Structures are given as structure tokens and as C-alpha cells.
Amino acid sequence: MTVPAEADLCIVGAGAAGLMAAVAAGRSMQGNGAPGTIVALDGAKTLGAKILVAGGGRCNVTHWRVTESEYAVNRPAVRSVLRRFGADETVRFFAELGVELKREETGKLFPVTDSARTVLNALLGAVHASGASIIHPARVTSIVRSGDGFLVSGEWGSLHARRVILATGGMALPRSGSDGAGYGFAQALGHSLTPAIRPALVPLTLPAGHWITELSGLTVHAELVLRGPTGKRLVHFANSTLCTHFGLSGPSVLDISRYLLEARDREPGTTLSLNWMPGETPEAADAWLLAAKGRGLLSVLRERLPERLARAILVQARLAPDATVQQTPRDARRMLVDVLVATSLPIEGDRGFTHAEVTAGGVPIEEVDLGTMESLRCPGLSLCGEVLDVDGRIGGFNFQWAWATGWIAGQSAMRAILPAPAPTA
Ligand SMILES: Cc1cc2nc3c(=O)[nH]c(=O)nc-3n(C[C@H](O)[C@H](O)[C@H](O)COP(=O)(O)OP(=O)(O)OC[C@H]3O[C@@H](n4cnc5c(N)ncnc54)[C@H](O)[C@@H]3O)c2cc1C
């Protein structure tokens, strides 16, 4: 399909937020009965790459309970958006499209088919049914004001649109097509960007040869604790933790990554530690060891930890596996407790946007009217999804932000264009 020369609404980016915006705009147009052209342009050859890879190919669409506290920044703004379009609205929206969601133990909601393809196909079908069109690959290279609208351009030519919705995402997984180009468009149209734009929900790296890297492939339930320079606990996450050849990954690590990376820039001296026995204090761990009296250390540790990890921890504490607790001097036992509940992690860095699930930072939310998602800097432009400075933890919260803001942006942008219904006599 070729890009038309004119459109009422042009949505730049057809990922989660852009597709939702297209459905909402298209339905508003249909509801009004007025003719109009809604075009979503996406640079990617394959649409919905992130929806397809999400949740290990099952797409964690949302969470049964979404509140602002699951997001790292701008919580009052998130609350205001979720009040308009929360998890219940998401569940209803997908149910109407025939996508039933099931709740898993973690509270995450997935399609009952366990296939992300179900979600993407339903969205594409809904866009089509709403009368909006998606054109791809059609990468946008510039958006400028033109008359009372915008000129949206790319190698394919130019399109004049009365209104534009920017739904270009952030920089995570750039091969999906989200490479940060949207930030440049936003700036060119008068927006600012947060001082830092960092990968979030990203695996963390340890120095080469660190003992944890030798446990590559091991997954345990563990707690990560971030502390400020004074030792104050800033944030902690207990969840599945994966040791890898480069360092650490898994939900607990991804969740804490954005806080670590931000805190490091702000406050040198922040530290990250790992508790292999989540919830246990040093005192409780010591009491547990002491209660084992004459038993060998390895046999005791194996009660709570996989043998491979137990052996590695004993090596770190410089203790022999068959030494008994009674034979272990107090200082040596303390060292063991320290490794057990507070292994210090000399994190070197992160795996970058290529391996990140979302972006921390972007266009400040204060520059957008939360009731409509319209820009306060550039009338006629709306923004939605990850291009904005909002990021949540693992669990479906990032898609929820994309669905909610996409819905509000699409509906409001189209309502602003459509003629007001004729007054009744
Ligand atoms: C591996 C992975 C797994 C994830 N799993 C989950 C999960 O299970 N649950 C969850 O809630 N979140 C998950 N996320 C996060 C979630 O995918 C994002 O928060 C969400 O996709 C953001 O939606 P968006 O529409 O704002 O941006 P995107 O989905 O990134 O979409 C942006 C679109 O804009 C297009 N685009 C960008 N620039 C241009 C341009 N110049 N011209 C034309 N088109 C352009 C891109 O091609 C893309 O299609 C995951 C992310 C990754 C990377």
C-alpha cells in the first residue's frame, strides 16, 4: 500500500501504543459517522516484533492489579492515566476481540492460547475493522509543522496530516525498529528530554571470571538489595535470579537494574548485594547454621540451596564442605553468613539497549495533557507509550502503559478532528 498524500490523523509507530491508538481513533471515527483518513506508519518489515517476543512468546498483556506503585517514576501521572484506562479496561478490550486472558500465580495476565500471536492478530484485526490503515515498512525520517497540521516524511515521500500521534517507543530492542528516532521528532517539535535515557529491565554484568559467572545456567529464588552510600536500603526485589556467563539476569535483576543504573549516576557509593536466602537476616541465618551443630556445612547448605551454589559459597567463605558447624570458628561462620545473605555484587555495567526490555527516560510527562495525551508544547501532536518517561517493573505494566496511553491519545486526537454532533432541536 502506498502512503496517501493527506490524512486526518497520522500515527507514527505501530507497536503496542500505536496499534491501540489506531483502534481507538478508528472507532471514534466510525462512531461519529464522519469520513476520515487514519494512517499508521511503521518502519519495521515485521509488525509487532515486541508483542511477539514479549513474555517469552506468550505476551504478558497486563497484570490483574495495576497501580502506579509498579512504576519507577511519575506515579501521580500514571495514576491519572490508569484511572481512565486500567487493567479492567484492557481485559475488557481484549475480551471483546475474542482474546481471553488468564491470570497466573504471579498475577500476570496472558492469553489463554499462550501465544503472543493471538494478541497481535487481534489488534491488527481491530485496526482493520476500525477503518484505520497501517502502512509498513514506511520509516519516518522527519515530522515538521506545516500550515495547521504536520508534514510527515520518509524515503517513501511526504504525508500532510491534520494531527500526529507519536508512538515510536523508546530504544529497547532496537532491531525491532524502536531505535530512539522518536526522541528527535519530539525535540524538533518543541519537547525536551530527560537528562538521561537509559536501558531498564536489563541484565547486569560482573567482572570476567567472577565466581557467579561460573554458575552460569543456575536459577534460584534470591533477593537483590540496593543500598545508598550510608547503607540505607533503597529498594529490593525478591524473585527468580539467573546466573549467566556475563553476570546476572532474571526478573529480580531486571527489576532492580533501572534503580541501580540511575542511583549510580546520582550517588556514587551505592551498592548492590544478593541474598541467596531471601527474607533471612544475618542473625536468622547464623541461628540456622548453629542449630545444625555437628553436621557438615555442605549438607546443611544443601537444605536450602542447590549443591552447585552451596559448594561455590563455601569456596567464597574459604570453608571445607565437610567441616562441621561446630568446627567452624565464629569469624569464619560470620563470613559464611555474609556470603549467604549479602554477597556483594561488583556490577560492571549492563547489557545495553539490545538486551533491555524498556527504556528509562524520554519525553517528560509534564509536557503532556494527561486527559488527552496531547502535547502541551505542540498543539495537534499527541504522545503515547514508551517514548514518554514512564517505565514499570516486570509483570505486564509496560504494556498496560502503552495500551492506556494509546487508547487515550487515539480517541482524543480523533475527537478533536471530528465535527461536533449536530445540536438536537
Ligand atoms: C524482549 C521484550 C519482552 C517484553 N515483554 C513484555 C511483557 O511481557 N509485558 C510487558 O508489559 N512489556 C513487555 N515488554 C515491554 C513492551 O514491549 C514495551 O513497553 C511496549 O512495546 C512499548 O510500546 P510502544 O508502542 O510504546 O513501543 P514499541 O512497541 O517499541 O513500538 C514502537 C513502534 O514504532 C516504530 N518506529 C520507531 N521509530 C519509527 C520511525 N522513525 N518511523 C516509523 N516507525 C517507527 C517501531 O518499528 C515500532 O513498531 C517487553 C519488551 C521486550 C524488548
mmCIF file of C-alpha atoms in Angstrom, residues 7-314:
data_model
loop_
_atom_site.group_PDB
_atom_site.id
_atom_site.type_symbol
_atom_site.label_atom_id
_atom_site.label_comp_id
_atom_site.label_asym_id
_atom_site.label_seq_id
_atom_site.Cartn_x
_atom_site.Cartn_y
_atom_site.Cartn_z
ATOM 1 C CA ALA A 7 -4.618 12.146 6.235
ATOM 2 C CA ASP A 8 -6.655 13.444 9.111
ATOM 3 C CA LEU A 9 -4.540 11.566 11.602
ATOM 4 C CA CYS A 10 -1.095 10.038 11.168
ATOM 5 C CA ILE A 11 0.155 7.673 13.863
ATOM 6 C CA VAL A 12 3.923 7.309 13.710
ATOM 7 C CA GLY A 13 4.847 3.851 15.021
ATOM 8 C CA ALA A 14 2.544 0.827 15.084
ATOM 9 C CA GLY A 15 3.770 -1.025 18.161
ATOM 10 C CA ALA A 16 1.567 -1.659 21.193
ATOM 11 C CA ALA A 17 0.707 2.010 21.776
ATOM 12 C CA GLY A 18 0.351 2.926 18.085
ATOM 13 C CA LEU A 19 -1.930 -0.035 17.295
ATOM 14 C CA MET A 20 -4.109 0.811 20.276
ATOM 15 C CA ALA A 21 -4.241 4.455 19.203
ATOM 16 C CA ALA A 22 -5.278 3.382 15.694
ATOM 17 C CA VAL A 23 -8.132 1.228 17.033
ATOM 18 C CA ALA A 24 -9.376 3.971 19.358
ATOM 19 C CA ALA A 25 -9.169 6.642 16.653
ATOM 20 C CA GLY A 26 -10.832 4.420 14.060
ATOM 21 C CA ARG A 27 -13.678 3.520 16.374
ATOM 22 C CA SER A 28 -14.231 7.184 17.256
ATOM 23 C CA MET A 29 -14.440 7.978 13.570
ATOM 24 C CA GLN A 30 -16.918 5.144 12.976
ATOM 25 C CA GLY A 31 -18.968 6.209 15.980
ATOM 26 C CA ASN A 32 -19.209 9.732 14.639
ATOM 27 C CA GLY A 33 -20.152 8.592 11.144
ATOM 28 C CA ALA A 34 -17.933 11.252 9.542
ATOM 29 C CA PRO A 35 -15.468 10.212 6.822
ATOM 30 C CA GLY A 36 -11.789 10.494 7.672
ATOM 31 C CA THR A 37 -8.381 9.025 6.974
ATOM 32 C CA ILE A 38 -6.299 7.478 9.727
ATOM 33 C CA VAL A 39 -2.892 6.126 8.749
ATOM 34 C CA ALA A 40 -0.391 4.382 10.996
ATOM 35 C CA LEU A 41 3.154 4.278 9.581
ATOM 36 C CA ASP A 42 5.767 1.861 10.851
ATOM 37 C CA GLY A 43 9.360 1.445 9.720
ATOM 38 C CA ALA A 44 9.515 -2.253 10.525
ATOM 39 C CA LYS A 45 9.188 -5.015 7.940
ATOM 40 C CA THR A 46 7.512 -7.221 10.540
ATOM 41 C CA LEU A 47 4.869 -5.552 12.651
ATOM 42 C CA GLY A 48 4.551 -6.075 16.391
ATOM 43 C CA ALA A 49 8.007 -7.571 16.970
ATOM 44 C CA LYS A 50 7.920 -6.700 20.662
ATOM 45 C CA ILE A 51 4.436 -8.065 21.177
ATOM 46 C CA LEU A 52 5.595 -11.329 19.613
ATOM 47 C CA VAL A 53 8.710 -11.714 21.776
ATOM 48 C CA ALA A 54 7.055 -10.466 24.969
ATOM 49 C CA GLY A 55 6.672 -12.821 27.877
ATOM 50 C CA GLY A 56 8.808 -15.458 26.169
ATOM 51 C CA GLY A 57 6.457 -15.527 23.165
ATOM 52 C CA ARG A 58 3.309 -15.671 25.316
ATOM 53 C CA CYS A 59 2.849 -11.877 25.763
ATOM 54 C CA ASN A 60 2.212 -10.764 29.306
ATOM 55 C CA VAL A 61 -0.571 -8.368 28.290
ATOM 56 C CA THR A 62 -1.142 -6.771 31.686
ATOM 57 C CA HIS A 63 -1.365 -7.589 35.399
ATOM 58 C CA TRP A 64 -4.515 -8.352 37.365
ATOM 59 C CA ARG A 65 -3.807 -5.354 39.584
ATOM 60 C CA VAL A 66 -2.064 -2.356 38.097
ATOM 61 C CA THR A 67 -1.359 0.605 40.326
ATOM 62 C CA GLU A 68 1.050 3.485 39.976
ATOM 63 C CA SER A 69 3.354 1.938 42.593
ATOM 64 C CA GLU A 70 4.557 -0.589 39.995
ATOM 65 C CA TYR A 71 6.155 2.233 38.000
ATOM 66 C CA ALA A 72 9.510 3.779 38.820
ATOM 67 C CA VAL A 73 8.698 7.419 38.046
ATOM 68 C CA ASN A 74 5.892 9.940 37.658
ATOM 69 C CA ARG A 75 3.427 7.976 39.784
ATOM 70 C CA PRO A 76 0.724 10.679 40.105
ATOM 71 C CA ALA A 77 0.652 10.952 36.295
ATOM 72 C CA VAL A 78 0.474 7.179 35.923
ATOM 73 C CA ARG A 79 -2.404 7.053 38.423
ATOM 74 C CA SER A 80 -4.307 9.671 36.462
ATOM 75 C CA VAL A 81 -3.897 7.693 33.209
ATOM 76 C CA LEU A 82 -4.771 4.346 34.821
ATOM 77 C CA ARG A 83 -7.975 5.842 36.192
ATOM 78 C CA ARG A 84 -9.068 6.392 32.616
ATOM 79 C CA PHE A 85 -7.832 3.088 31.226
ATOM 80 C CA GLY A 86 -6.692 0.488 33.740
ATOM 81 C CA ALA A 87 -6.217 -3.271 33.750
ATOM 82 C CA ASP A 88 -10.003 -3.903 33.735
ATOM 83 C CA GLU A 89 -10.364 -1.879 30.562
ATOM 84 C CA THR A 90 -7.506 -3.832 28.988
ATOM 85 C CA VAL A 91 -9.099 -7.161 29.891
ATOM 86 C CA ARG A 92 -12.465 -5.996 28.510
ATOM 87 C CA PHE A 93 -10.884 -4.611 25.340
ATOM 88 C CA PHE A 94 -9.159 -7.888 24.533
ATOM 89 C CA ALA A 95 -12.186 -9.983 25.532
ATOM 90 C CA GLU A 96 -14.263 -8.048 23.006
ATOM 91 C CA LEU A 97 -11.691 -9.005 20.394
ATOM 92 C CA GLY A 98 -12.025 -12.656 21.404
ATOM 93 C CA VAL A 99 -8.740 -12.752 23.338
ATOM 94 C CA GLU A 100 -9.425 -14.269 26.724
ATOM 95 C CA LEU A 101 -6.748 -13.633 29.326
ATOM 96 C CA LYS A 102 -5.806 -15.945 32.174
ATOM 97 C CA ARG A 103 -4.211 -14.957 35.445
ATOM 98 C CA GLU A 104 -1.097 -16.792 36.562
ATOM 99 C CA GLU A 105 0.155 -17.207 40.131
ATOM 100 C CA THR A 106 2.373 -14.144 39.780
ATOM 101 C CA GLY A 107 -0.670 -12.009 38.925
ATOM 102 C CA LYS A 108 0.444 -11.633 35.301
ATOM 103 C CA LEU A 109 -2.232 -11.958 32.614
ATOM 104 C CA PHE A 110 -1.522 -13.972 29.455
ATOM 105 C CA PRO A 111 -3.751 -15.029 26.568
ATOM 106 C CA VAL A 112 -5.296 -18.452 27.252
ATOM 107 C CA THR A 113 -3.705 -19.608 23.996
ATOM 108 C CA ASP A 114 -0.239 -18.928 25.496
ATOM 109 C CA SER A 115 0.596 -17.340 22.162
ATOM 110 C CA ALA A 116 1.562 -13.708 21.608
ATOM 111 C CA ARG A 117 0.423 -14.143 18.005
ATOM 112 C CA THR A 118 -3.199 -14.225 19.277
ATOM 113 C CA VAL A 119 -2.731 -10.754 20.776
ATOM 114 C CA LEU A 120 -1.057 -9.269 17.718
ATOM 115 C CA ASN A 121 -3.558 -10.764 15.259
ATOM 116 C CA ALA A 122 -6.476 -9.477 17.322
ATOM 117 C CA LEU A 123 -5.000 -5.979 17.384
ATOM 118 C CA LEU A 124 -4.294 -5.954 13.660
ATOM 119 C CA GLY A 125 -7.835 -7.208 13.004
ATOM 120 C CA ALA A 126 -9.253 -4.485 15.245
ATOM 121 C CA VAL A 127 -7.294 -1.775 13.434
ATOM 122 C CA HIS A 128 -8.592 -3.061 10.118
ATOM 123 C CA ALA A 129 -12.188 -3.288 11.373
ATOM 124 C CA SER A 130 -12.000 0.268 12.714
ATOM 125 C CA GLY A 131 -11.258 1.687 9.266
ATOM 126 C CA ALA A 132 -7.715 2.837 10.084
ATOM 127 C CA SER A 133 -4.877 1.600 7.903
ATOM 128 C CA ILE A 134 -1.338 0.511 8.702
ATOM 129 C CA ILE A 135 1.400 1.022 6.163
ATOM 130 C CA HIS A 136 4.808 -0.613 6.560
ATOM 131 C CA PRO A 137 7.689 -0.630 6.057
ATOM 132 C CA ALA A 138 7.433 3.152 5.930
ATOM 133 C CA ARG A 139 10.064 4.646 8.161
ATOM 134 C CA VAL A 140 9.512 8.274 9.108
ATOM 135 C CA THR A 141 12.570 10.500 8.988
ATOM 136 C CA SER A 142 11.043 13.874 9.836
ATOM 137 C CA ILE A 143 7.921 15.499 11.220
ATOM 138 C CA VAL A 144 7.570 19.259 10.829
ATOM 139 C CA ARG A 145 4.755 21.714 11.332
ATOM 140 C CA SER A 146 3.066 22.664 8.098
ATOM 141 C CA GLY A 147 0.145 25.068 7.958
ATOM 142 C CA ASP A 148 -2.362 23.970 10.581
ATOM 143 C CA GLY A 149 -1.014 20.397 10.537
ATOM 144 C CA PHE A 150 2.179 18.425 10.036
ATOM 145 C CA LEU A 151 4.310 17.186 7.185
ATOM 146 C CA VAL A 152 5.429 13.634 7.903
ATOM 147 C CA SER A 153 8.224 12.464 5.593
ATOM 148 C CA GLY A 154 10.354 9.470 4.756
ATOM 149 C CA GLU A 155 12.031 7.842 1.756
ATOM 150 C CA TRP A 156 8.537 6.955 0.588
ATOM 151 C CA GLY A 157 7.589 10.661 0.200
ATOM 152 C CA SER A 158 5.523 13.008 2.365
ATOM 153 C CA LEU A 159 2.128 12.972 4.004
ATOM 154 C CA HIS A 160 0.239 16.005 5.262
ATOM 155 C CA ALA A 161 -1.713 15.204 8.426
ATOM 156 C CA ARG A 162 -4.013 17.401 10.483
ATOM 157 C CA ARG A 163 -2.851 15.676 13.646
ATOM 158 C CA VAL A 164 0.016 13.354 14.564
ATOM 159 C CA ILE A 165 0.367 10.766 17.323
ATOM 160 C CA LEU A 166 3.962 9.922 18.196
ATOM 161 C CA ALA A 167 4.099 6.242 19.198
ATOM 162 C CA THR A 168 7.678 5.425 18.255
ATOM 163 C CA GLY A 169 8.602 3.673 21.525
ATOM 164 C CA GLY A 170 11.973 4.028 23.227
ATOM 165 C CA MET A 171 15.319 2.435 22.429
ATOM 166 C CA ALA A 172 14.974 -1.051 23.866
ATOM 167 C CA LEU A 173 15.489 -3.903 21.397
ATOM 168 C CA PRO A 174 16.477 -1.540 18.560
ATOM 169 C CA ARG A 175 16.334 -4.293 15.930
ATOM 170 C CA SER A 176 12.548 -4.266 16.427
ATOM 171 C CA GLY A 177 12.507 -0.790 14.837
ATOM 172 C CA SER A 178 12.423 1.259 18.054
ATOM 173 C CA ASP A 179 15.777 2.990 17.899
ATOM 174 C CA GLY A 180 15.068 6.317 19.566
ATOM 175 C CA ALA A 181 14.220 8.258 16.392
ATOM 176 C CA GLY A 182 11.031 9.445 18.084
ATOM 177 C CA TYR A 183 13.009 11.449 20.619
ATOM 178 C CA GLY A 184 14.468 13.563 17.791
ATOM 179 C CA PHE A 185 10.972 14.183 16.364
ATOM 180 C CA ALA A 186 9.676 15.220 19.789
ATOM 181 C CA GLN A 187 12.599 17.609 20.299
ATOM 182 C CA ALA A 188 12.196 19.120 16.843
ATOM 183 C CA LEU A 189 8.555 19.821 17.725
ATOM 184 C CA GLY A 190 9.444 21.658 20.937
ATOM 185 C CA HIS A 191 9.748 18.945 23.572
ATOM 186 C CA SER A 192 12.613 18.370 25.951
ATOM 187 C CA LEU A 193 14.056 15.014 27.013
ATOM 188 C CA THR A 194 15.009 13.766 30.462
ATOM 189 C CA PRO A 195 18.734 14.355 31.171
ATOM 190 C CA ALA A 196 19.410 10.607 30.935
ATOM 191 C CA ILE A 197 17.875 7.934 28.737
ATOM 192 C CA ARG A 198 18.985 4.512 29.970
ATOM 193 C CA PRO A 199 18.180 0.877 29.411
ATOM 194 C CA ALA A 200 15.795 -0.550 32.033
ATOM 195 C CA LEU A 201 14.766 -4.132 32.782
ATOM 196 C CA VAL A 202 18.251 -5.050 31.593
ATOM 197 C CA PRO A 203 20.671 -7.851 32.615
ATOM 198 C CA LEU A 204 23.724 -6.743 34.614
ATOM 199 C CA THR A 205 27.356 -7.650 34.044
ATOM 200 C CA LEU A 206 30.021 -8.760 36.535
ATOM 201 C CA PRO A 207 33.797 -8.688 36.017
ATOM 202 C CA ALA A 208 35.031 -11.540 33.790
ATOM 203 C CA GLY A 209 35.771 -14.638 35.860
ATOM 204 C CA HIS A 210 33.668 -13.548 38.857
ATOM 205 C CA TRP A 211 32.576 -16.690 40.744
ATOM 206 C CA ILE A 212 28.887 -16.101 39.972
ATOM 207 C CA THR A 213 29.620 -16.270 36.227
ATOM 208 C CA GLU A 214 30.924 -19.808 36.789
ATOM 209 C CA LEU A 215 27.445 -20.782 37.966
ATOM 210 C CA SER A 216 26.071 -19.952 34.508
ATOM 211 C CA GLY A 217 22.675 -21.559 33.921
ATOM 212 C CA LEU A 218 21.725 -21.725 37.586
ATOM 213 C CA THR A 219 18.359 -20.175 38.534
ATOM 214 C CA VAL A 220 17.448 -19.564 42.177
ATOM 215 C CA HIS A 221 14.921 -17.524 44.106
ATOM 216 C CA ALA A 222 17.032 -14.699 45.532
ATOM 217 C CA GLU A 223 16.733 -11.145 46.753
ATOM 218 C CA LEU A 224 18.643 -8.171 45.400
ATOM 219 C CA VAL A 225 19.108 -5.185 47.654
ATOM 220 C CA LEU A 226 20.242 -1.732 46.566
ATOM 221 C CA ARG A 227 21.732 0.434 49.299
ATOM 222 C CA GLY A 228 22.717 4.085 49.337
ATOM 223 C CA PRO A 229 26.205 5.295 50.349
ATOM 224 C CA THR A 230 25.130 5.346 54.031
ATOM 225 C CA GLY A 231 23.955 1.720 53.870
ATOM 226 C CA LYS A 232 20.247 2.650 53.754
ATOM 227 C CA ARG A 233 18.099 0.131 51.857
ATOM 228 C CA LEU A 234 16.769 1.975 48.809
ATOM 229 C CA VAL A 235 14.889 -0.763 47.013
ATOM 230 C CA HIS A 236 14.817 -4.566 46.926
ATOM 231 C CA PHE A 237 13.326 -7.261 44.729
ATOM 232 C CA ALA A 238 12.998 -10.966 45.533
ATOM 233 C CA ASN A 239 12.313 -13.203 42.561
ATOM 234 C CA SER A 240 13.839 -15.709 40.199
ATOM 235 C CA THR A 241 17.532 -14.884 39.602
ATOM 236 C CA LEU A 242 19.623 -16.330 36.806
ATOM 237 C CA CYS A 243 23.420 -16.639 36.913
ATOM 238 C CA THR A 244 24.908 -16.241 33.442
ATOM 239 C CA HIS A 245 28.331 -16.276 31.789
ATOM 240 C CA PHE A 246 28.315 -12.434 31.824
ATOM 241 C CA GLY A 247 26.718 -11.833 35.242
ATOM 242 C CA LEU A 248 23.096 -11.854 36.305
ATOM 243 C CA SER A 249 19.666 -11.850 34.720
ATOM 244 C CA GLY A 250 16.123 -12.929 35.610
ATOM 245 C CA PRO A 251 13.174 -10.916 36.941
ATOM 246 C CA SER A 252 14.772 -9.733 40.213
ATOM 247 C CA VAL A 253 17.837 -8.440 38.348
ATOM 248 C CA LEU A 254 15.850 -6.801 35.552
ATOM 249 C CA ASP A 255 13.572 -5.107 38.067
ATOM 250 C CA ILE A 256 16.395 -3.632 40.120
ATOM 251 C CA SER A 257 18.552 -2.670 37.125
ATOM 252 C CA ARG A 258 16.939 0.709 36.425
ATOM 253 C CA TYR A 259 17.243 1.756 40.079
ATOM 254 C CA LEU A 260 20.896 0.702 40.210
ATOM 255 C CA LEU A 261 21.852 2.462 36.987
ATOM 256 C CA GLU A 262 20.061 5.648 37.991
ATOM 257 C CA ALA A 263 21.384 5.646 41.562
ATOM 258 C CA ARG A 264 24.959 5.084 40.371
ATOM 259 C CA ASP A 265 24.827 8.209 38.228
ATOM 260 C CA ARG A 266 23.270 10.238 41.004
ATOM 261 C CA GLU A 267 25.110 8.965 44.053
ATOM 262 C CA PRO A 268 28.495 7.252 43.850
ATOM 263 C CA GLY A 269 28.799 4.698 46.617
ATOM 264 C CA THR A 270 25.517 2.860 46.082
ATOM 265 C CA THR A 271 25.943 -0.904 46.438
ATOM 266 C CA LEU A 272 24.056 -3.951 45.269
ATOM 267 C CA SER A 273 24.006 -7.168 47.241
ATOM 268 C CA LEU A 274 22.396 -10.546 46.810
ATOM 269 C CA ASN A 275 20.662 -12.586 49.477
ATOM 270 C CA TRP A 276 20.639 -16.270 48.453
ATOM 271 C CA MET A 277 18.143 -16.938 51.271
ATOM 272 C CA PRO A 278 15.518 -14.219 50.622
ATOM 273 C CA GLY A 279 13.931 -12.782 53.726
ATOM 274 C CA GLU A 280 16.626 -14.113 56.091
ATOM 275 C CA THR A 281 18.601 -11.689 58.238
ATOM 276 C CA PRO A 282 22.255 -12.396 59.149
ATOM 277 C CA GLU A 283 21.102 -13.254 62.688
ATOM 278 C CA ALA A 284 18.489 -15.746 61.472
ATOM 279 C CA ALA A 285 20.944 -17.346 59.035
ATOM 280 C CA ASP A 286 23.533 -17.669 61.805
ATOM 281 C CA ALA A 287 20.982 -19.229 64.158
ATOM 282 C CA TRP A 288 20.012 -21.695 61.430
ATOM 283 C CA LEU A 289 23.656 -22.716 60.980
ATOM 284 C CA LEU A 290 24.241 -23.039 64.718
ATOM 285 C CA ALA A 291 21.215 -25.299 65.083
ATOM 286 C CA ALA A 292 22.926 -27.779 62.724
ATOM 287 C CA LYS A 293 25.745 -28.316 65.276
ATOM 288 C CA GLY A 294 27.749 -31.401 64.270
ATOM 289 C CA ARG A 295 26.601 -31.652 60.652
ATOM 290 C CA GLY A 296 28.852 -30.927 57.694
ATOM 291 C CA LEU A 297 28.467 -27.451 56.174
ATOM 292 C CA LEU A 298 27.690 -28.642 52.663
ATOM 293 C CA SER A 299 24.942 -30.937 53.882
ATOM 294 C CA VAL A 300 23.399 -28.052 55.861
ATOM 295 C CA LEU A 301 23.531 -25.567 52.981
ATOM 296 C CA ARG A 302 22.029 -28.134 50.604
ATOM 297 C CA GLU A 303 18.820 -27.989 52.632
ATOM 298 C CA ARG A 304 18.193 -24.508 51.262
ATOM 299 C CA LEU A 305 20.397 -24.150 48.184
ATOM 300 C CA PRO A 306 21.300 -26.132 45.057
ATOM 301 C CA GLU A 307 24.519 -28.120 45.624
ATOM 302 C CA ARG A 308 26.442 -26.232 42.936
ATOM 303 C CA LEU A 309 25.691 -22.940 44.618
ATOM 304 C CA ALA A 310 26.305 -24.304 48.115
ATOM 305 C CA ARG A 311 29.787 -25.514 47.074
ATOM 306 C CA ALA A 312 30.610 -22.161 45.436
ATOM 307 C CA ILE A 313 29.514 -20.257 48.534
ATOM 308 C CA LEU A 314 31.737 -22.429 50.744
#
